[in-house]
Coordinates of C-alpha atoms in Angstrom, one line a residue:
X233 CA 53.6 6.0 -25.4
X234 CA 50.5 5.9 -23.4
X235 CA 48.3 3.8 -25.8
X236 CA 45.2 4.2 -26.3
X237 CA 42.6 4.4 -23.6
X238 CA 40.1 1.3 -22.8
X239 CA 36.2 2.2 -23.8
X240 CA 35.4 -0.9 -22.1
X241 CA 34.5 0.6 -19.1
X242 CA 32.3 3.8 -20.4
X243 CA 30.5 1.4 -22.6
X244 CA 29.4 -1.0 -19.5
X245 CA 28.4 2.5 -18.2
X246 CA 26.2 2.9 -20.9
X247 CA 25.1 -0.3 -21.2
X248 CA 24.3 0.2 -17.3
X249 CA 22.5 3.4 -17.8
X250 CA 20.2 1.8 -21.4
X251 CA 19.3 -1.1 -18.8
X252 CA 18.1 1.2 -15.9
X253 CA 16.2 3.3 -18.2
X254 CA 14.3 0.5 -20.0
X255 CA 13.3 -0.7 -16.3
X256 CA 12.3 2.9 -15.4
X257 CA 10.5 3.1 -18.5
X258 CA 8.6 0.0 -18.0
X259 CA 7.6 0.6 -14.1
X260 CA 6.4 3.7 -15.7
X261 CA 3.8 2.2 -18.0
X262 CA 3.0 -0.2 -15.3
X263 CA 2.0 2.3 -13.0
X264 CA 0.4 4.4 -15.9
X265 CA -2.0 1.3 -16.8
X266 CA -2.7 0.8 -13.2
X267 CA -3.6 4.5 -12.6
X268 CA -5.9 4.2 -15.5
X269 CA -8.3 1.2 -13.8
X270 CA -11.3 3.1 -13.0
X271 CA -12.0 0.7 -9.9
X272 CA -9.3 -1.5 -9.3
X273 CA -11.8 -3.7 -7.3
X274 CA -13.5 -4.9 -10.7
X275 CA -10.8 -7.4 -10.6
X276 CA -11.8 -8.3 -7.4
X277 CA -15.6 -8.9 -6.9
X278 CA -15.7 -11.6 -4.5
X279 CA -13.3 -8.9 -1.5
X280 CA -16.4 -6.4 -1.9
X281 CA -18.0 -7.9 1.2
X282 CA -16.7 -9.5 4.4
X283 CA -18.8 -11.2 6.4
X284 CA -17.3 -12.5 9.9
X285 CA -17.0 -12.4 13.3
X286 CA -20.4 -10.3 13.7
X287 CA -19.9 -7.5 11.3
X288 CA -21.1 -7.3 7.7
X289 CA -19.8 -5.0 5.8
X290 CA -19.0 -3.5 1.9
X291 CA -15.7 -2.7 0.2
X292 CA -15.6 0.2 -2.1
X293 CA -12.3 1.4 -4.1
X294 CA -12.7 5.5 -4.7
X295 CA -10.4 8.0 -6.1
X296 CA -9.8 10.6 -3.1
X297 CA -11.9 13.7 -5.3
X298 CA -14.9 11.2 -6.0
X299 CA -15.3 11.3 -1.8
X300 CA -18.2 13.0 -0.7
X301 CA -17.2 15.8 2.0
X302 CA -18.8 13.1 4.7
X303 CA -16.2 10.3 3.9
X304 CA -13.5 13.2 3.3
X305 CA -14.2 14.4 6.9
X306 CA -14.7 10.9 8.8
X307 CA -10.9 9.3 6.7
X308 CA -9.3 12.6 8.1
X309 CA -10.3 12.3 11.7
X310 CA -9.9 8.4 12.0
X311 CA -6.6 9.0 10.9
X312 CA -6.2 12.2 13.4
X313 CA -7.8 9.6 16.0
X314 CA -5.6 6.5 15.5
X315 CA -2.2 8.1 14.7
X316 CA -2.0 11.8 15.8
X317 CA 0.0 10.6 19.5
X318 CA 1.9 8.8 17.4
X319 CA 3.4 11.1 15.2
X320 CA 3.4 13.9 17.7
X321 CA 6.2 10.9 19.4
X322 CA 8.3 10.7 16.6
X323 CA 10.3 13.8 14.7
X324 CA 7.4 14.2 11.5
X325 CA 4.9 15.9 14.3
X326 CA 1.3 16.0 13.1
X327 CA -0.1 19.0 10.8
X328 CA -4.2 19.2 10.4
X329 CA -3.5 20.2 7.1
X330 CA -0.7 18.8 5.9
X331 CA -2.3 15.1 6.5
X332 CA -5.6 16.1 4.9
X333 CA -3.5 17.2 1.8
X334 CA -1.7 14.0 1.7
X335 CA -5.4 12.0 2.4
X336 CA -6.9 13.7 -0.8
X337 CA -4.2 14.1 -3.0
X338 CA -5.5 13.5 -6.7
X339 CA -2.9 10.0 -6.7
X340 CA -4.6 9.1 -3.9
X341 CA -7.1 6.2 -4.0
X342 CA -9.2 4.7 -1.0
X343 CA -10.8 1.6 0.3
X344 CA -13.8 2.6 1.7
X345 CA -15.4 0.1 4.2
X346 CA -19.1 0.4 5.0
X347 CA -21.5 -1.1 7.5
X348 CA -25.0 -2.1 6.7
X349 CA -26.3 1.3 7.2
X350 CA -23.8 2.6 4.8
X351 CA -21.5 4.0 7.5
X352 CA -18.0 4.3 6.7
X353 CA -16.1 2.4 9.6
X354 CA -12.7 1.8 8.0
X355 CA -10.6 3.0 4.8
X356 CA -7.4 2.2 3.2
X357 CA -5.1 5.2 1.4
X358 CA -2.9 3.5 -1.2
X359 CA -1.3 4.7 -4.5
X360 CA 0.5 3.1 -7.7
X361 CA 3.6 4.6 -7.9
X362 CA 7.1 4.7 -8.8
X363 CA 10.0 4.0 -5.6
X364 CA 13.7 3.8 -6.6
X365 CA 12.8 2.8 -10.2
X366 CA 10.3 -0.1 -9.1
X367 CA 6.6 -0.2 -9.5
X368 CA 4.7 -0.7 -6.6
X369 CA 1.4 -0.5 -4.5
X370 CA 2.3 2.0 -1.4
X371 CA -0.3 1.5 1.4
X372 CA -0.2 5.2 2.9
X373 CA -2.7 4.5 6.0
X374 CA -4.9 1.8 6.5
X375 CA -7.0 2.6 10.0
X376 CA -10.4 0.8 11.6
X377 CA -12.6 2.0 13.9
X378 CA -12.7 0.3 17.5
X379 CA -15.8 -1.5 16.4
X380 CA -14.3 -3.7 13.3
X381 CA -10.7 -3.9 14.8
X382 CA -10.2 -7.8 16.0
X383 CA -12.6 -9.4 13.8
X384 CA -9.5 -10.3 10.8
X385 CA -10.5 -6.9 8.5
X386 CA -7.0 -5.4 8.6
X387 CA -6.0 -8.7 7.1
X388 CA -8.5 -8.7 4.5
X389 CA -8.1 -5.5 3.7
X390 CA -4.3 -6.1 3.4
X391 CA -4.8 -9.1 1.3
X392 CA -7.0 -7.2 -1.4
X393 CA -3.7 -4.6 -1.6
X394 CA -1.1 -7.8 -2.4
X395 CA -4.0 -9.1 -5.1
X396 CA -4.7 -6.0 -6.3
X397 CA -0.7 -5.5 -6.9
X398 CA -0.7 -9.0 -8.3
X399 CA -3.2 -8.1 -11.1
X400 CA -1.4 -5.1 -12.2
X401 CA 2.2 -6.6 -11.7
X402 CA 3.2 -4.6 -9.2
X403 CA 6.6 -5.6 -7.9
X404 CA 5.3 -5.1 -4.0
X405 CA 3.5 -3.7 -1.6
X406 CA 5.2 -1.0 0.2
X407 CA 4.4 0.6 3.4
X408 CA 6.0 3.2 6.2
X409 CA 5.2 2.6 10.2
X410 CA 7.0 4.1 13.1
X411 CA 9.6 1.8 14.8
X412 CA 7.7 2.6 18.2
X413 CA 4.4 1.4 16.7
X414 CA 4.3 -1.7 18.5
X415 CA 0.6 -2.7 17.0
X416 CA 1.8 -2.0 13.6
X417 CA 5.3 -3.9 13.5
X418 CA 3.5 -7.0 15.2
X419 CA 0.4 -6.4 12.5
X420 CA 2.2 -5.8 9.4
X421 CA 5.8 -8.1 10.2
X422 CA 4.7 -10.7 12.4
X423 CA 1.0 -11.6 11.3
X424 CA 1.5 -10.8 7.8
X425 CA 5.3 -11.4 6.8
X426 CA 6.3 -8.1 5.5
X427 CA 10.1 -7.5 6.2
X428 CA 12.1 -4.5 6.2
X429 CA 12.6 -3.3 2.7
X430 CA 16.4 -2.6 1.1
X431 CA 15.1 1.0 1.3
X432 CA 14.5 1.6 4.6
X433 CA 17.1 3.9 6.4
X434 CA 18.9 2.2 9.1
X435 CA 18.6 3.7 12.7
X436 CA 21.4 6.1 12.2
X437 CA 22.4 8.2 8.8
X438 CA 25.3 10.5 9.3
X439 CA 23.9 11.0 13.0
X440 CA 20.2 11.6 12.4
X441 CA 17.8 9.3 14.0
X442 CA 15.2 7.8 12.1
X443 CA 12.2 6.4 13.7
X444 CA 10.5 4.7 10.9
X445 CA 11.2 1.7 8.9
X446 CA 10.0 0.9 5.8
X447 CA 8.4 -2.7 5.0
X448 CA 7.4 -4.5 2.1
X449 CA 6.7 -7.9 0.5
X450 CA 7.4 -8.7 -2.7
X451 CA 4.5 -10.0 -5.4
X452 CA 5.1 -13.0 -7.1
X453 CA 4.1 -13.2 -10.4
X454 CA 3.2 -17.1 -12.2
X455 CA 2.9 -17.2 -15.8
X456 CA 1.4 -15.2 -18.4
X457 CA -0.5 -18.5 -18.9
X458 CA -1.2 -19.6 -15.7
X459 CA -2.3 -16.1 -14.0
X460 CA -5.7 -15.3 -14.8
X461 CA -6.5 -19.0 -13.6
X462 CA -4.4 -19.0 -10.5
X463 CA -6.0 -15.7 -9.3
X464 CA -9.3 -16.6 -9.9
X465 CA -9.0 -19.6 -7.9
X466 CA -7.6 -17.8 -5.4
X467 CA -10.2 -15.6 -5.4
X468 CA -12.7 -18.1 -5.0
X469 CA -11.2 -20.2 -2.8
X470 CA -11.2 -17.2 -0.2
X471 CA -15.0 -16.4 -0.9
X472 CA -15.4 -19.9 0.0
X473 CA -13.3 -19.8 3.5
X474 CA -15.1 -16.4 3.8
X475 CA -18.7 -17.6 3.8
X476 CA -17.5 -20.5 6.1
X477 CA -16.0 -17.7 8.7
X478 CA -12.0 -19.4 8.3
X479 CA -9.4 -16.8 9.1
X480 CA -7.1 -16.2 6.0
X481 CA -3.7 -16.8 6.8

């Protein structure tokens, strides 16, 4: 006779398929609670201003529809400025409207910097969402104007992303740039330690090029007890090197 057939296997299979869709479920209520903070920068009060190298200057966080047509037009042609030779170089190409879409999608949410005469002069597109069943922080653009670039905003700015994923316990912060971005890979993998994330295609699939990587840098989270403390003091230890004009590492 044959005997009977093992269920071992289709129950690890199920076991398998209960686990993943626990964890999918609970990035999903992750990123649900995030997506509910009004303005994620409450939990961030002292990053609302930086003050350094000659500029002073105000962080706002906005959803992209609470942007009045002003800061809707100046995010869309700061990005057209800083990145439009740099798709049109790669295989996405640039589309006007296609990359105002993307800017102001309702999951969009945006860092708004401001000079003193209220002048926007920088922003930040990121989202909370859901990639390959994790739940993350996904920095779509983040672009400066000539006149704030070198001064240690980019950093700052990139800093309030990894605390703001901390305080909503996201897994990382995720980002795309183009492998022939030289500024970018040195910016985002040499200066600030992101590394090529397990999701990024390699430069080859099944003969089609790819001329993007993906990055990201995982958030680590202390304890429940610890947290709130930790953060604060982190918090306050950079208003401190902030005020004294010490570049955060």
């Amino acid at each position: 006779t044959m005997g009977r057939k093992s269920t071992k296997g289709a129950k690890e299979r199920k076991q398998r398929r209960k686990e993943e869709n626990a964890k999918l479920s609970e990035s999903q209520t992750k990123v649900d609670l995030a997506n509910k903070l009004e303005d994620p920068m409450d939990l961030l009060q002292p990053f609302k201003k930086f003050e350094r190298n000659g500029v002073s200057l105000t962080i706002e966080c906005k959803h992209a529809k609470e942007l009045d047509k002003d800061t809707q037009d100046f995010v869309f042609q700061l990005c057209k400025d800083n990145m439009q030779q740099l798709y049109e170089a790669s295989d996405w190409g640039w589309n006007n409207r296609e990359k105002r879409d993307e800017l102001l999608e309702e999951k969009a949410r945006h860092l708004i910097v401001r000079d003193e005469q209220g002048m926007p002069v920088a922003f930040v597109h990121f989202r909370f969402d859901i990639e390959i069943a994790e739940h993350v922080l996904y920095c779509y653009e983040i672009q400066l104007t000539a006149g704030v670039q070198r001064k240690g905003l980019g950093k700052f700015l990139m800093q309030i992303l990894e605390l703001m994923a901390y305080k909503t316990e996201m897994l990382k912060v995720m980002l795309t740039t183009f492998k022939h971005n030289e500024a970018g890979i040195k910016f985002f993998m040499d200066a600030l330690k992101y590394e090529v994330d397990e999701s990024s295609p390699g430069d080859y699939v099944y003969e089609k090029e790819f001329t993007y990587h993906i990055l990201s840098k995982s958030i680590k989270q202390k304890s429940a007890v610890s947290k709130p403390a930790s953060v604060s003091k982190t918090a306050t230890e950079q208003t401190d090197k902030q005020a004294n004009g010490v570049e955060v590492k």
